[in-house]
Tab-separated table of C-alpha atoms in Angstrom:
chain	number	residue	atom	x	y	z
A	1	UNK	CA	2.780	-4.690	17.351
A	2	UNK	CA	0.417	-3.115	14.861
A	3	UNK	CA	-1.865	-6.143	12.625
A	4	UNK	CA	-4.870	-6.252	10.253
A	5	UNK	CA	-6.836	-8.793	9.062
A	6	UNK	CA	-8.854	-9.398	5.939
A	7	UNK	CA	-10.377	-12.790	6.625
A	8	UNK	CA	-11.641	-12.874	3.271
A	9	UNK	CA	-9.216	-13.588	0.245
A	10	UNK	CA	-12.003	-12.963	-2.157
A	11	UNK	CA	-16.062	-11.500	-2.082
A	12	UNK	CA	-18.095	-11.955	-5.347
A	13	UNK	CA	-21.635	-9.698	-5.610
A	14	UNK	CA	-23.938	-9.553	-8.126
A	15	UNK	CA	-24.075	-6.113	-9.791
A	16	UNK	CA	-26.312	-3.922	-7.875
A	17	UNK	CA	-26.499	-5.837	-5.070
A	18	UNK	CA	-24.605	-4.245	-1.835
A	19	UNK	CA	-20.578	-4.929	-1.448
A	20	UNK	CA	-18.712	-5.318	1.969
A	21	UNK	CA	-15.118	-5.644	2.342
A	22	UNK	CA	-14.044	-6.649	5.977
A	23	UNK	CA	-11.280	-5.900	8.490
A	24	UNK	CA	-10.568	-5.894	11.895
A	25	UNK	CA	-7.001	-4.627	13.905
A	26	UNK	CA	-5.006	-4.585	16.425
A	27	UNK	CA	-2.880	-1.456	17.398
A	28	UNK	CA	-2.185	-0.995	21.347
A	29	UNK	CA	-3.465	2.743	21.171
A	30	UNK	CA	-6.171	4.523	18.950
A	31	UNK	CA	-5.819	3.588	14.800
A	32	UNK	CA	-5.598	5.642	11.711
A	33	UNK	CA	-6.838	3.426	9.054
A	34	UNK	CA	-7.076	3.245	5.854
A	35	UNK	CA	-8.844	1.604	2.383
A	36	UNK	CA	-6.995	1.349	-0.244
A	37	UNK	CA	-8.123	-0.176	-3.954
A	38	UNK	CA	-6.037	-1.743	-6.909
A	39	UNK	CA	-6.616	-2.569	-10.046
A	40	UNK	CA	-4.478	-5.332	-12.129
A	41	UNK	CA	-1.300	-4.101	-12.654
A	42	UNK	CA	-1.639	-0.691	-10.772
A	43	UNK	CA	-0.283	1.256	-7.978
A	44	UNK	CA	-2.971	1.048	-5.260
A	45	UNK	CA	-5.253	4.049	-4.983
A	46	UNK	CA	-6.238	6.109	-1.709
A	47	UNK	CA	-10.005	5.579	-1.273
A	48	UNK	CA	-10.895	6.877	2.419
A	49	UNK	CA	-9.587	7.186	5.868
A	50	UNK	CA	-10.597	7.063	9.400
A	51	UNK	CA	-8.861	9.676	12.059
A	52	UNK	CA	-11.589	10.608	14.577
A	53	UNK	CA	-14.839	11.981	15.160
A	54	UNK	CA	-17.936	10.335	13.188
A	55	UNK	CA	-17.442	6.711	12.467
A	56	UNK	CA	-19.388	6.336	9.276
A	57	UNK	CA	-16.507	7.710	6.681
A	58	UNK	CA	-17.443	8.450	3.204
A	59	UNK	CA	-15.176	8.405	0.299
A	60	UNK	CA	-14.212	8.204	-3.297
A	61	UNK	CA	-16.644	6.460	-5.745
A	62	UNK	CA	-19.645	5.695	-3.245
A	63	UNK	CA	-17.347	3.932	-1.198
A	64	UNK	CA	-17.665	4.022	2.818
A	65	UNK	CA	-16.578	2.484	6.030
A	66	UNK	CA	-17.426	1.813	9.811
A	67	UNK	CA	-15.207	2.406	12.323
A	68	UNK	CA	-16.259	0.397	15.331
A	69	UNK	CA	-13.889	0.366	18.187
A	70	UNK	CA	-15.559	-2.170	20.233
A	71	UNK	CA	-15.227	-5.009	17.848
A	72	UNK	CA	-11.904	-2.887	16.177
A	73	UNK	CA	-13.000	-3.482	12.944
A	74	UNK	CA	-13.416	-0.883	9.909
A	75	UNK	CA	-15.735	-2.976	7.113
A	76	UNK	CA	-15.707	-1.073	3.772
A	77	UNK	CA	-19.040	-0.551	2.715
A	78	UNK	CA	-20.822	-0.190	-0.962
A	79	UNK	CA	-24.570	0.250	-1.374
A	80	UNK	CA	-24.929	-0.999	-4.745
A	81	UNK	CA	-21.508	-2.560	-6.703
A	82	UNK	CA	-20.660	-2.147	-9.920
A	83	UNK	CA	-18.928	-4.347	-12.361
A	84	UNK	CA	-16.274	-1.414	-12.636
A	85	UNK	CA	-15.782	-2.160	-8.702
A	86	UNK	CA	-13.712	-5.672	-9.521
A	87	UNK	CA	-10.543	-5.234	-7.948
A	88	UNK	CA	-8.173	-5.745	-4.985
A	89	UNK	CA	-8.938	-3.968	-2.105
A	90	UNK	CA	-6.365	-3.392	1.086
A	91	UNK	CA	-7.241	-2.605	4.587
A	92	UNK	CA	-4.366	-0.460	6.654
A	93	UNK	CA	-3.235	0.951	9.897
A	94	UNK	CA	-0.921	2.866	11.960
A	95	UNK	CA	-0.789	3.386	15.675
A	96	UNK	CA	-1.415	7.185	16.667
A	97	UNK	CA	0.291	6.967	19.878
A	98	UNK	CA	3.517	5.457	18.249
A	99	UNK	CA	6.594	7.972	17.280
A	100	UNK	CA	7.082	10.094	14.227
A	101	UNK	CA	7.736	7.883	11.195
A	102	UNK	CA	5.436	4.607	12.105
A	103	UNK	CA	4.975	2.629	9.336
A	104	UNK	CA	1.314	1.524	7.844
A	105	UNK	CA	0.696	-2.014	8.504
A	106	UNK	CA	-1.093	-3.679	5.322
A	107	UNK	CA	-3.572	-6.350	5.196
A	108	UNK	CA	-3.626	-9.217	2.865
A	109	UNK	CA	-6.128	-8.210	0.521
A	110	UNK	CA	-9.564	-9.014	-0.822
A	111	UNK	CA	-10.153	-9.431	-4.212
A	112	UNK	CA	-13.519	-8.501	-5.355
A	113	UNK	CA	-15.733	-9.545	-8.092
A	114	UNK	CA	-18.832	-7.845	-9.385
A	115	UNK	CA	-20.836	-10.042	-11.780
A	116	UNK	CA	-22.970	-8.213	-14.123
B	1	UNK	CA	0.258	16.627	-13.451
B	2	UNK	CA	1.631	15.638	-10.417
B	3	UNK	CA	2.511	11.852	-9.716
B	4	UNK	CA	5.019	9.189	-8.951
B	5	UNK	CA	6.782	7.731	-12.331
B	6	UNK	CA	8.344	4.290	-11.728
B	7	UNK	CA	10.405	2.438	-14.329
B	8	UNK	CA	10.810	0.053	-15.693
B	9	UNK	CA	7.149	-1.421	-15.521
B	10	UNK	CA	8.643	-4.816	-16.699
B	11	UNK	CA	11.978	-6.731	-15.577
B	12	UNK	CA	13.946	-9.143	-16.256
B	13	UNK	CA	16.452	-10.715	-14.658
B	14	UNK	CA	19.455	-13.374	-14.441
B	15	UNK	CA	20.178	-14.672	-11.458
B	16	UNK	CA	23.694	-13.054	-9.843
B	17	UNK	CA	22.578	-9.850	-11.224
B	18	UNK	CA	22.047	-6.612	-9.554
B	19	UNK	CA	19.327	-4.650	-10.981
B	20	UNK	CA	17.966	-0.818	-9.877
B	21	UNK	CA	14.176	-0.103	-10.033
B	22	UNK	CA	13.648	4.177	-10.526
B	23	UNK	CA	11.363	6.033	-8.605
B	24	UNK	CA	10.929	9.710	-9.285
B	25	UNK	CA	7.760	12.246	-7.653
B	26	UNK	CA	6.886	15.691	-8.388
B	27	UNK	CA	4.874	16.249	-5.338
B	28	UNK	CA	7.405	18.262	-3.270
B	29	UNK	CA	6.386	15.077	-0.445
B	30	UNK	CA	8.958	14.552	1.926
B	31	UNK	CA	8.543	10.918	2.324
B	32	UNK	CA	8.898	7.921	0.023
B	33	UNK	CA	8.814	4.287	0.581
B	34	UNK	CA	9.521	0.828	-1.179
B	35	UNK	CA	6.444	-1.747	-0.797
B	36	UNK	CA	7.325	-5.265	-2.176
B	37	UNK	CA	3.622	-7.239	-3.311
B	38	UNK	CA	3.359	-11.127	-3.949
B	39	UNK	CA	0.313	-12.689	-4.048
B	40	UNK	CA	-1.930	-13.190	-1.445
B	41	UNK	CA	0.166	-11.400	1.114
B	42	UNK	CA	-0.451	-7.440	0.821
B	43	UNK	CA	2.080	-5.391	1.319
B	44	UNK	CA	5.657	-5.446	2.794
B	45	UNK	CA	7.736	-2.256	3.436
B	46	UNK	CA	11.691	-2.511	2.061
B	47	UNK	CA	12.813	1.202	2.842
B	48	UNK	CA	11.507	4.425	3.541
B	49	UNK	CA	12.958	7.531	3.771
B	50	UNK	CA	11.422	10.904	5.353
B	51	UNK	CA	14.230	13.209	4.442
B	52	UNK	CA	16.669	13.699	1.703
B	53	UNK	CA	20.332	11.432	2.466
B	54	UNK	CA	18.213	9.626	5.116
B	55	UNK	CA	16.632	6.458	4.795
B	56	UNK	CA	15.940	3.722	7.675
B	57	UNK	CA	14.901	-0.179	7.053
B	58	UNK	CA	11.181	-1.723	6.628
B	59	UNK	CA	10.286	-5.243	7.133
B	60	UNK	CA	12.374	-6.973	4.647
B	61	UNK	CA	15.089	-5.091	3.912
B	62	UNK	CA	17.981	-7.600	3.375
B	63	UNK	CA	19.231	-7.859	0.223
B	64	UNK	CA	18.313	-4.775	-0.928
B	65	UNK	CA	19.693	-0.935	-1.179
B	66	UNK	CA	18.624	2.398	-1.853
B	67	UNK	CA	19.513	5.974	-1.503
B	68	UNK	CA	17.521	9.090	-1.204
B	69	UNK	CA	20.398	11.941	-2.968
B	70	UNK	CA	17.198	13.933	-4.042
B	71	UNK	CA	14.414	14.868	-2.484
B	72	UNK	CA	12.433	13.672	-6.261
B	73	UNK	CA	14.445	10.306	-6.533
B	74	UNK	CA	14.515	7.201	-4.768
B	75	UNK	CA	15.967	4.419	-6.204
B	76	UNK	CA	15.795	0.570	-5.106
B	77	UNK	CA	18.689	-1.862	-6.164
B	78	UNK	CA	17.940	-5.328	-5.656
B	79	UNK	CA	21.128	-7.278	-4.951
B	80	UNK	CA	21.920	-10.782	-5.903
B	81	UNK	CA	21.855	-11.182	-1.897
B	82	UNK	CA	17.958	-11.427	-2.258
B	83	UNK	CA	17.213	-15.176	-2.108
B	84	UNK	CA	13.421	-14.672	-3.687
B	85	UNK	CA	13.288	-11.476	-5.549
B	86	UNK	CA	9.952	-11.510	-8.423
B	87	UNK	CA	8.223	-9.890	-6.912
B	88	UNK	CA	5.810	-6.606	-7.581
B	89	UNK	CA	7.732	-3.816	-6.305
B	90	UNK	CA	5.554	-0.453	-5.804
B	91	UNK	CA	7.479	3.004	-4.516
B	92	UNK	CA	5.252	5.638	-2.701
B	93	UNK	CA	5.164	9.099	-0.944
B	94	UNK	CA	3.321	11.042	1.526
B	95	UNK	CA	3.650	14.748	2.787
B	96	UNK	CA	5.610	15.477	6.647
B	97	UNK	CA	7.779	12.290	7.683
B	98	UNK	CA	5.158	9.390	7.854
B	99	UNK	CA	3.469	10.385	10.887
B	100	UNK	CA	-0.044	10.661	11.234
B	101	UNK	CA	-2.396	10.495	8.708
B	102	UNK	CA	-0.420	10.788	5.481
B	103	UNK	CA	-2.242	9.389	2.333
B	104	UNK	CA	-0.060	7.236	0.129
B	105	UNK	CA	0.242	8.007	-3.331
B	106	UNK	CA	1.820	4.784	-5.632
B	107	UNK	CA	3.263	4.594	-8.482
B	108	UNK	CA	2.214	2.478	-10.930
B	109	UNK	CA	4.509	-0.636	-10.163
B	110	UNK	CA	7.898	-2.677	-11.782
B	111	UNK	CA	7.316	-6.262	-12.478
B	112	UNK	CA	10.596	-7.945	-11.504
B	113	UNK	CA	11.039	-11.851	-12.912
B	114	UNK	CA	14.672	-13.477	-11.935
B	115	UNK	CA	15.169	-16.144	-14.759
């Protein structure tokens, strides 16, 4: 079975200082995974994804993430946070070797809070 | 523009009651899925469906129905057969059939309180 974990429930940074998310997984074959962010009362929003090839991915709003296989863990990654950045922030997976229609396995969540 | 329109955003409910949450996408994406959200534990999948009059179980489907008539339209009825039903429910899609590296794209949520 497919997992991730987001051992943090919630991260507070100073604004301007740099933001890390974490998250490790478990998948029996090779991962997609995901970051997804959302804000109170929203649908959650597509920020970046890993497939293959480099393992620094970049994304939407300055917003990037490791991919490191030996400690299976994909941190999301923000050089400098902004107050704007306050939200909840899910880590996700799927399994590339499983069949056609594998669902995405969700973490718990972090919650994030930039103080200005 | 293009998007997934979900309805009501607010819901209440008596207990007994059967009540239907809408979820409609102009995308043209094959897939759509129902998440369920309550705090602190991310996300759980209901029902998905990767083709029109198809539709297979998630996690925690009991006590809840939905059908896929349209390839727009994917409804979710929550039955009085769901013991714990507030909840934030939140309906996706994806292009292809939920393989490989689809993107989600949410709607904006329904807010479901059982009185």
């Amino acid at each position: 079975a497919q997992s991730v974990a987001q051992p943090e429930d919630q991260v507070n940074v100073a604004e301007g200082n740099p933001l890390t998310v974490k998250c490790t997984y478990s998948v029996s074959g090779n991962p997609y995974l995901f970051w997804y962010v959302q804000y109170p009362n929203r649908g959650l929003q597509f920020l970046l994804k890993y497939i293959t090839g480099d393992n620094l991915v970049k994304g939407s709003y300055g917003f990037e993430a490791e991919f490191n296989k030996s400690q299976t863990s994909f941190h999301l990654k923000k050089p400098s946070a902004l107050v704007s950045d306050s939200a909840l922030y899910f880590c996700a997976v799927r399994d590339i070797t499983k069949a056609a229609g594998n669902k995405l396995t969700f973490g718990g969540g972090t919650r994030v809070l930039v103080k200005p | 523009d293009g998007g997934i329109t979900q309805s009501p955003k607010y819901l209440f409910r008596k207990e007994g009651q059967n009540v239907t949450l809408s979820c409609e996408q102009n995308l043209n994406h094959d897939a759509m899925y129902w998440y369920r959200q309550d705090p602190g534990q991310g996300l759980r999948l209901i029902y998905y469906s990767q083709i029109v009059n198809d539709f297979q179980k998630g996690d925690i489907a009991e006590g809840y129905s939905v059908s896929r008539e349209k390839k727009e339209s994917f409804p979710l009825t929550v039955t009085s057969a769901q013991k714990n039903p507030t909840a934030f429910y939140l309906c996706a899609s994806s292009e292809g059939t939920g393989s490989g590296a689809n993107v989600l794209t949410f709607g904006a949520g329904s807010r479901l309180t059982v009185l």
